[in-house]
mmCIF file of C-alpha atoms in Angstrom:
data_model
loop_
_atom_site.group_PDB
_atom_site.id
_atom_site.type_symbol
_atom_site.label_atom_id
_atom_site.label_comp_id
_atom_site.label_asym_id
_atom_site.label_seq_id
_atom_site.Cartn_x
_atom_site.Cartn_y
_atom_site.Cartn_z
ATOM 1 C CA MET B 1059 -12.814 5.303 -10.448
ATOM 2 C CA MET B 1060 -11.256 8.338 -8.854
ATOM 3 C CA ASP B 1061 -8.910 8.289 -5.870
ATOM 4 C CA ASP B 1062 -9.624 11.005 -3.345
ATOM 5 C CA PHE B 1063 -6.345 11.382 -1.474
ATOM 6 C CA THR B 1064 -5.115 14.934 -1.026
ATOM 7 C CA THR B 1065 -1.381 14.622 -1.610
ATOM 8 C CA PRO B 1066 0.619 14.015 -4.820
ATOM 9 C CA GLY B 1067 1.546 10.402 -5.421
ATOM 10 C CA VAL B 1068 0.792 7.218 -7.336
ATOM 11 C CA ILE B 1069 -1.027 4.072 -6.199
ATOM 12 C CA ARG B 1070 -0.079 0.865 -7.993
ATOM 13 C CA LYS B 1071 0.519 -2.823 -7.392
ATOM 14 C CA LEU B 1072 3.938 -3.798 -6.102
ATOM 15 C CA LEU B 1073 5.958 -6.014 -8.391
ATOM 16 C CA PRO B 1074 7.568 -9.230 -7.049
ATOM 17 C CA TRP B 1075 11.055 -7.704 -7.105
ATOM 18 C CA GLU B 1076 10.078 -4.632 -5.042
ATOM 19 C CA THR B 1077 10.727 -6.326 -1.700
ATOM 20 C CA ALA B 1078 13.286 -3.671 -0.740
ATOM 21 C CA ALA B 1079 10.766 -0.845 -1.201
ATOM 22 C CA PHE B 1080 8.217 -2.673 0.947
ATOM 23 C CA ARG B 1081 10.807 -3.507 3.605
ATOM 24 C CA ASN B 1082 12.036 0.092 3.812
ATOM 25 C CA HIS B 1083 8.468 1.354 4.140
ATOM 26 C CA LEU B 1084 7.800 -0.939 7.102
ATOM 27 C CA LEU B 1085 11.120 -0.008 8.712
ATOM 28 C CA ARG B 1086 10.163 3.692 8.547
ATOM 29 C CA LEU B 1087 6.975 3.146 10.558
ATOM 30 C CA ASP B 1088 7.110 4.755 13.988
ATOM 31 C CA PRO B 1089 6.944 2.458 17.064
ATOM 32 C CA GLN B 1090 3.207 2.969 17.556
ATOM 33 C CA ALA B 1091 2.447 2.177 13.901
ATOM 34 C CA ARG B 1092 4.645 -0.926 14.074
ATOM 35 C CA HIS B 1093 2.794 -2.081 17.160
ATOM 36 C CA CYS B 1094 -0.572 -1.526 15.481
ATOM 37 C CA ARG B 1095 0.489 -3.332 12.312
ATOM 38 C CA PHE B 1096 2.017 -6.416 13.960
ATOM 39 C CA ALA B 1097 0.003 -6.375 17.226
ATOM 40 C CA ALA B 1098 3.295 -6.221 19.124
ATOM 41 C CA GLY B 1099 6.534 -4.310 19.294
ATOM 42 C CA VAL B 1100 8.783 -5.842 16.639
ATOM 43 C CA SER B 1101 12.468 -5.463 15.855
ATOM 44 C CA ASP B 1102 13.999 -4.343 12.574
ATOM 45 C CA GLN B 1103 15.131 -7.912 11.915
ATOM 46 C CA THR B 1104 11.589 -9.219 12.370
ATOM 47 C CA ILE B 1105 10.353 -6.715 9.789
ATOM 48 C CA ILE B 1106 13.163 -7.611 7.380
ATOM 49 C CA THR B 1107 12.319 -11.316 7.673
ATOM 50 C CA TYR B 1108 8.615 -10.612 7.164
ATOM 51 C CA ALA B 1109 9.194 -8.411 4.104
ATOM 52 C CA GLU B 1110 11.379 -11.027 2.416
ATOM 53 C CA LYS B 1111 8.350 -13.357 2.172
ATOM 54 C CA ALA B 1112 5.593 -10.758 1.854
ATOM 55 C CA LEU B 1113 5.322 -10.602 -1.932
ATOM 56 C CA GLY B 1114 4.686 -14.289 -2.455
ATOM 57 C CA PRO B 1115 2.132 -15.965 -4.753
ATOM 58 C CA ASP B 1116 -0.632 -15.838 -2.123
ATOM 59 C CA ALA B 1117 -0.304 -12.092 -1.599
ATOM 60 C CA LEU B 1118 -1.029 -8.894 -3.458
ATOM 61 C CA VAL B 1119 0.147 -5.496 -2.256
ATOM 62 C CA HIS B 1120 -0.865 -2.055 -3.462
ATOM 63 C CA GLY B 1121 1.519 0.764 -2.647
ATOM 64 C CA PHE B 1122 1.364 4.547 -2.494
ATOM 65 C CA PHE B 1123 4.530 6.001 -4.010
ATOM 66 C CA VAL B 1124 5.861 9.536 -3.678
ATOM 67 C CA GLU B 1125 8.831 10.338 -5.945
ATOM 68 C CA GLY B 1126 9.675 6.642 -6.133
ATOM 69 C CA ALA B 1127 9.494 5.956 -2.379
ATOM 70 C CA LEU B 1128 6.794 3.688 -0.961
ATOM 71 C CA ARG B 1129 4.898 5.616 1.742
ATOM 72 C CA GLY B 1130 1.794 3.478 2.230
ATOM 73 C CA ALA B 1131 0.767 -0.114 1.558
ATOM 74 C CA ALA B 1132 -2.346 -2.282 1.575
ATOM 75 C CA GLU B 1133 -1.681 -6.014 1.805
ATOM 76 C CA LEU B 1134 -4.085 -8.759 0.708
ATOM 77 C CA ARG B 1135 -3.344 -12.330 1.809
ATOM 78 C CA LEU B 1136 -5.508 -14.775 -0.113
ATOM 79 C CA LEU B 1137 -7.147 -17.638 1.784
ATOM 80 C CA PRO B 1138 -8.363 -19.825 -1.104
ATOM 81 C CA GLU B 1139 -10.010 -22.512 1.023
ATOM 82 C CA THR B 1140 -12.280 -19.990 2.708
ATOM 83 C CA GLY B 1141 -12.910 -17.564 -0.155
ATOM 84 C CA SER B 1142 -11.608 -14.795 2.082
ATOM 85 C CA GLY B 1143 -8.614 -12.525 2.235
ATOM 86 C CA GLU B 1144 -6.742 -10.949 5.141
ATOM 87 C CA VAL B 1145 -6.040 -7.236 4.871
ATOM 88 C CA ALA B 1146 -3.501 -4.921 6.496
ATOM 89 C CA VAL B 1147 -2.933 -1.235 5.746
ATOM 90 C CA THR B 1148 0.052 0.894 6.745
ATOM 91 C CA VAL B 1149 0.738 4.572 6.053
ATOM 92 C CA GLU B 1150 3.797 6.485 7.184
ATOM 93 C CA ASP B 1151 3.258 9.310 9.649
ATOM 94 C CA ASP B 1152 3.690 12.281 7.296
ATOM 95 C CA TRP B 1153 1.054 10.889 4.892
ATOM 96 C CA ARG B 1154 -1.697 10.001 7.348
ATOM 97 C CA LEU B 1155 -5.023 11.836 7.420
ATOM 98 C CA THR B 1156 -4.778 12.513 3.682
ATOM 99 C CA GLY B 1157 -7.116 9.784 2.419
ATOM 100 C CA ILE B 1158 -4.275 7.436 1.447
ATOM 101 C CA GLY B 1159 -5.501 4.549 3.597
ATOM 102 C CA THR B 1160 -9.006 4.800 2.131
ATOM 103 C CA ALA B 1161 -7.701 4.967 -1.442
ATOM 104 C CA LEU B 1162 -5.414 1.957 -0.875
ATOM 105 C CA PHE B 1163 -8.234 -0.092 0.612
ATOM 106 C CA ARG B 1164 -10.569 0.828 -2.256
ATOM 107 C CA ARG B 1165 -7.958 -0.418 -4.759
ATOM 108 C CA LEU B 1166 -7.527 -3.606 -2.753
ATOM 109 C CA LEU B 1167 -11.278 -4.165 -2.619
ATOM 110 C CA LEU B 1168 -11.488 -3.879 -6.403
ATOM 111 C CA THR B 1169 -8.643 -6.361 -6.875
ATOM 112 C CA ALA B 1170 -10.157 -8.801 -4.382
ATOM 113 C CA ARG B 1171 -13.611 -8.867 -5.987
ATOM 114 C CA ASN B 1172 -12.075 -9.464 -9.409
ATOM 115 C CA ARG B 1173 -10.326 -12.549 -8.007
ATOM 116 C CA GLY B 1174 -13.434 -14.059 -6.475
ATOM 117 C CA VAL B 1175 -12.642 -13.108 -2.882
ATOM 118 C CA GLU B 1176 -15.994 -12.981 -1.123
ATOM 119 C CA ASN B 1177 -14.999 -11.068 1.982
ATOM 120 C CA LEU B 1178 -12.048 -9.220 3.451
ATOM 121 C CA VAL B 1179 -11.033 -9.814 7.057
ATOM 122 C CA MET B 1180 -9.205 -7.192 9.090
ATOM 123 C CA SER B 1181 -7.930 -7.688 12.630
ATOM 124 C CA CYS B 1182 -6.337 -5.094 14.871
ATOM 125 C CA LEU B 1183 -5.795 -4.047 18.439
ATOM 126 C CA PRO B 1184 -8.550 -2.026 20.168
ATOM 127 C CA ALA B 1185 -6.226 1.005 20.167
ATOM 128 C CA ASN B 1186 -5.987 0.961 16.361
ATOM 129 C CA ARG B 1187 -8.859 3.365 15.762
ATOM 130 C CA ALA B 1188 -7.694 4.198 12.250
ATOM 131 C CA MET B 1189 -8.222 0.623 11.017
ATOM 132 C CA GLN B 1190 -11.607 0.437 12.709
ATOM 133 C CA ARG B 1191 -12.719 3.691 11.066
ATOM 134 C CA LEU B 1192 -11.466 2.387 7.734
ATOM 135 C CA ALA B 1193 -13.465 -0.830 8.087
ATOM 136 C CA ALA B 1194 -16.577 1.112 9.094
ATOM 137 C CA ARG B 1195 -16.201 3.342 6.035
ATOM 138 C CA PHE B 1196 -16.589 0.235 3.871
ATOM 139 C CA GLU B 1197 -19.508 -1.114 5.942
ATOM 140 C CA GLY B 1198 -17.411 -3.708 7.736
ATOM 141 C CA LYS B 1199 -19.055 -5.784 10.446
ATOM 142 C CA ILE B 1200 -17.119 -5.228 13.675
ATOM 143 C CA SER B 1201 -16.708 -7.947 16.321
ATOM 144 C CA TYR B 1202 -14.522 -8.457 19.393
ATOM 145 C CA ALA B 1203 -12.739 -11.595 20.533
ATOM 146 C CA SER B 1204 -9.767 -12.377 22.778
ATOM 147 C CA GLY B 1205 -8.961 -8.707 23.208
ATOM 148 C CA ASP B 1206 -8.740 -8.044 19.458
ATOM 149 C CA VAL B 1207 -11.050 -6.269 17.027
ATOM 150 C CA PHE B 1208 -12.193 -8.010 13.845
ATOM 151 C CA ALA B 1209 -13.891 -6.517 10.817
ATOM 152 C CA ASP B 1210 -15.481 -8.397 7.953
ATOM 153 C CA VAL B 1211 -16.042 -6.484 4.703
ATOM 154 C CA THR B 1212 -18.223 -8.200 2.108
ATOM 155 C CA THR B 1213 -17.038 -7.798 -1.479
ATOM 156 C CA PRO B 1214 -19.459 -7.642 -4.410
ATOM 157 C CA PRO B 1215 -19.009 -10.106 -7.272
ATOM 158 C CA ALA B 1216 -16.812 -9.203 -10.223
ATOM 159 C CA SER B 1217 -18.413 -7.529 -13.210
ATOM 160 C CA PRO B 1218 -17.233 -6.385 -16.652
ATOM 161 C CA LEU B 1219 -17.036 -2.861 -15.242
ATOM 162 C CA SER B 1220 -14.912 -3.879 -12.227
ATOM 163 C CA LEU B 1221 -12.551 -5.829 -14.491
ATOM 164 C CA TRP B 1222 -12.233 -2.808 -16.781
ATOM 165 C CA ARG B 1223 -11.599 -0.518 -13.809
ATOM 166 C CA GLU B 1224 -8.737 -2.661 -12.563
ATOM 167 C CA ALA B 1225 -7.156 -2.825 -16.019
ATOM 168 C CA TRP B 1226 -7.567 0.926 -16.467
ATOM 169 C CA THR B 1227 -6.097 1.822 -13.062
ATOM 170 C CA ASP B 1228 -3.199 -0.595 -13.589
ATOM 171 C CA GLY B 1229 -2.401 0.996 -16.941
ATOM 172 C CA SER B 1230 -2.697 4.588 -15.786
ATOM 173 C CA SER B 1231 -0.721 3.922 -12.593
ATOM 174 C CA LEU B 1232 2.080 2.233 -14.517
ATOM 175 C CA ALA B 1233 2.257 5.146 -16.946
ATOM 176 C CA ALA B 1234 2.422 7.593 -14.037
ATOM 177 C CA ALA B 1235 5.137 5.514 -12.363
ATOM 178 C CA LEU B 1236 7.223 5.437 -15.544
ATOM 179 C CA PHE B 1237 6.839 9.194 -15.935
ATOM 180 C CA ASP B 1238 7.878 9.709 -12.319
ATOM 181 C CA THR B 1239 10.951 7.532 -12.872
ATOM 182 C CA GLN B 1240 11.940 9.499 -15.970
ATOM 183 C CA VAL B 1241 11.572 12.800 -14.122
ATOM 184 C CA ARG B 1242 13.731 11.578 -11.241
ATOM 185 C CA LEU B 1243 16.411 10.293 -13.652
ATOM 186 C CA LEU B 1244 16.472 13.620 -15.493
ATOM 187 C CA ARG B 1245 16.787 15.474 -12.199
ATOM 188 C CA LYS B 1246 19.631 13.193 -11.152
ATOM 189 C CA GLN B 1247 21.421 13.729 -14.474
ATOM 190 C CA ALA B 1248 20.969 17.480 -14.170
ATOM 191 C CA ARG B 1249 22.352 17.411 -10.629
ATOM 192 C CA LEU B 1250 25.376 15.364 -11.679
ATOM 193 C CA SER B 1251 25.991 17.710 -14.600
ATOM 194 C CA ARG B 1252 25.943 20.727 -12.294
ATOM 195 C CA GLN B 1253 28.365 18.974 -9.934
ATOM 196 C CA PHE B 1254 30.661 18.121 -12.841
ATOM 197 C CA VAL B 1255 30.637 21.705 -14.134
ATOM 198 C CA ALA B 1256 31.275 23.031 -10.634
ATOM 199 C CA GLY B 1257 34.170 20.573 -10.253
ATOM 200 C CA THR B 1258 35.808 21.666 -13.501
ATOM 201 C CA ARG B 1259 35.752 25.286 -12.366
ATOM 202 C CA THR B 1260 37.685 24.644 -9.177
#
């Protein structure tokens, strides 16, 4: 399964201890994106409180990382009693229109089907055209109620191939993330070494 986004980066699942990365991503959203994501204007403190509980046992989040910083996220909230899952996608301004949202949703769809989730539910404000286009791209059924837009995306059942794809993408994404971390550490060490040498010369 190939991702088709057009900018360098890595998509992988967020780990339970990566709350800070998720929180900082949400805090970087511009006011319009915040309003679209939470259906209202929200304060920094509201986002901080939300992020602290976002990576719980009933949730799974895929993130798009650039040089270690989370720049996009797709959240899946499992609803076991209904066989459904609620979905939300956020991408920071500089990384929109690059296919990141589509790639994140495709990863989330794969994860959902492998966990027996029968359909994904997305809700947004009428002004959130990006989410509506994303739902339509995955053949979501659009409906309107109480001034909001709802989309229902049916997920196919799990298969040996879908299970293999998730395992393969998890492994390759983790390897890429580890490589990215090593590169950033080497760059930091090189920078500190240059600063130390410069300091000894003064």
